[in-house]
Amino acid sequence: MATPPLTPRMMTPTTMSPLGSPKSKKSTATVRPEITLEQPSGRNKTTGSKSTKLFRRVRSVFRSLPIMSPMCKFPVGGGGRLHENHVHGGTRVTGTLFGYRKTRVNLAVQENPRSLPILLLELAIPTGKLLQDLGVGLVRIALECEKKPSEKTKIIDEPIWALYCNGKKSGYGVKRQPTEEDLVVMQMLHAVSMGAGVLPVSSGAITEQSGGGGGGQQEGDLTYMRAHFERVIGSRDSETYYMMNPDGNSGPELSIFFVRV
C-alpha cells in the first residue's frame, strides 16, 4: 500500500540577533532608562496646580509663534577677555542646551548632572543655529519680562520672557515643566559634566519640543551641549548665567541674562 506524500510544513522565517536569540519587531523598541535623578536641595516636591496650568497655557501660545533664525554672532576682536573676572560669589551649576537641530532649543539648569532640573526653558532659536553660532563667537542671550509692583515671584519662575540674542529681538522664551522625554535626556547625560554630541533618542521622543506642528516625529539625532555655568544673582530683578571655560584663559562663550524691567 502506497504511503501518501507528506505535505511540507510552512515555517515562519526567524531573524537571529547577534547573540543568537530570535529577534522580534517588539524587541527593537527603545528601552528607556530608569530615572534616578535626585531632587534639588531645598526644592519643594509639590508644585501648585495653578502655576502648572499657567505654564501650559503660555506654552501653547508660545508654540503658535514662528521660529526665529537670528544671526547670533558677536564681534570677537578684543572681546575675548570681556568677562575674564566675572565670577564673584557666584554659584556653579550645570547647564545643558539640547534639541533637534531644526526645532527650538531647550535650556536645562541643574544643581549638578545627577539632579532634576531647577529651570527648563524653551527658546525660539533653532538648536542647530545656536550651536553653530557658539562655535563662531560669543553669544549673549537676554531674557526680559515686565516688572510689576509688589513683585513676589522669583525671576526664574516667571513664565515668559522677551528674547534677545546679541541685542536682536529673537522671539520669546518660555519656562515649562520637564516632560518624561526631558528627564530621559538628563538621565542619559547624568555622567557627563561637560561636552557636546548627539544622543541616540528615538524619533518619537521630545515630541513636546517640536514647535513646528509636524506631528511630533523628528528627523535626525538629538544634539546637546553641556557646560558649567556661574550663576550670579544681582538683585531680585536680575540674574545671570556665565558659561565657564575649562581653560580659564578667556571669557564665556555664552552668557544668559534674566532681567525684569
PDB file of C-alpha atoms in Angstrom, residues 10 94 157 185 209 247:
ATOM      1  CA  MET A  10       5.329  26.100   6.227  1.00  0.00           C
ATOM      2  CA  THR A  94      25.212  72.652  35.197  1.00  0.00           C
ATOM      3  CA  ASP A 157       9.849  81.434  37.983  1.00  0.00           C
ATOM      4  CA  VAL A 185      17.773  63.094  28.189  1.00  0.00           C
ATOM      5  CA  GLN A 209       9.512  70.447  21.819  1.00  0.00           C
ATOM      6  CA  ASP A 247      40.992  76.523  30.347  1.00  0.00           C
TER       7      ASP A 247
END
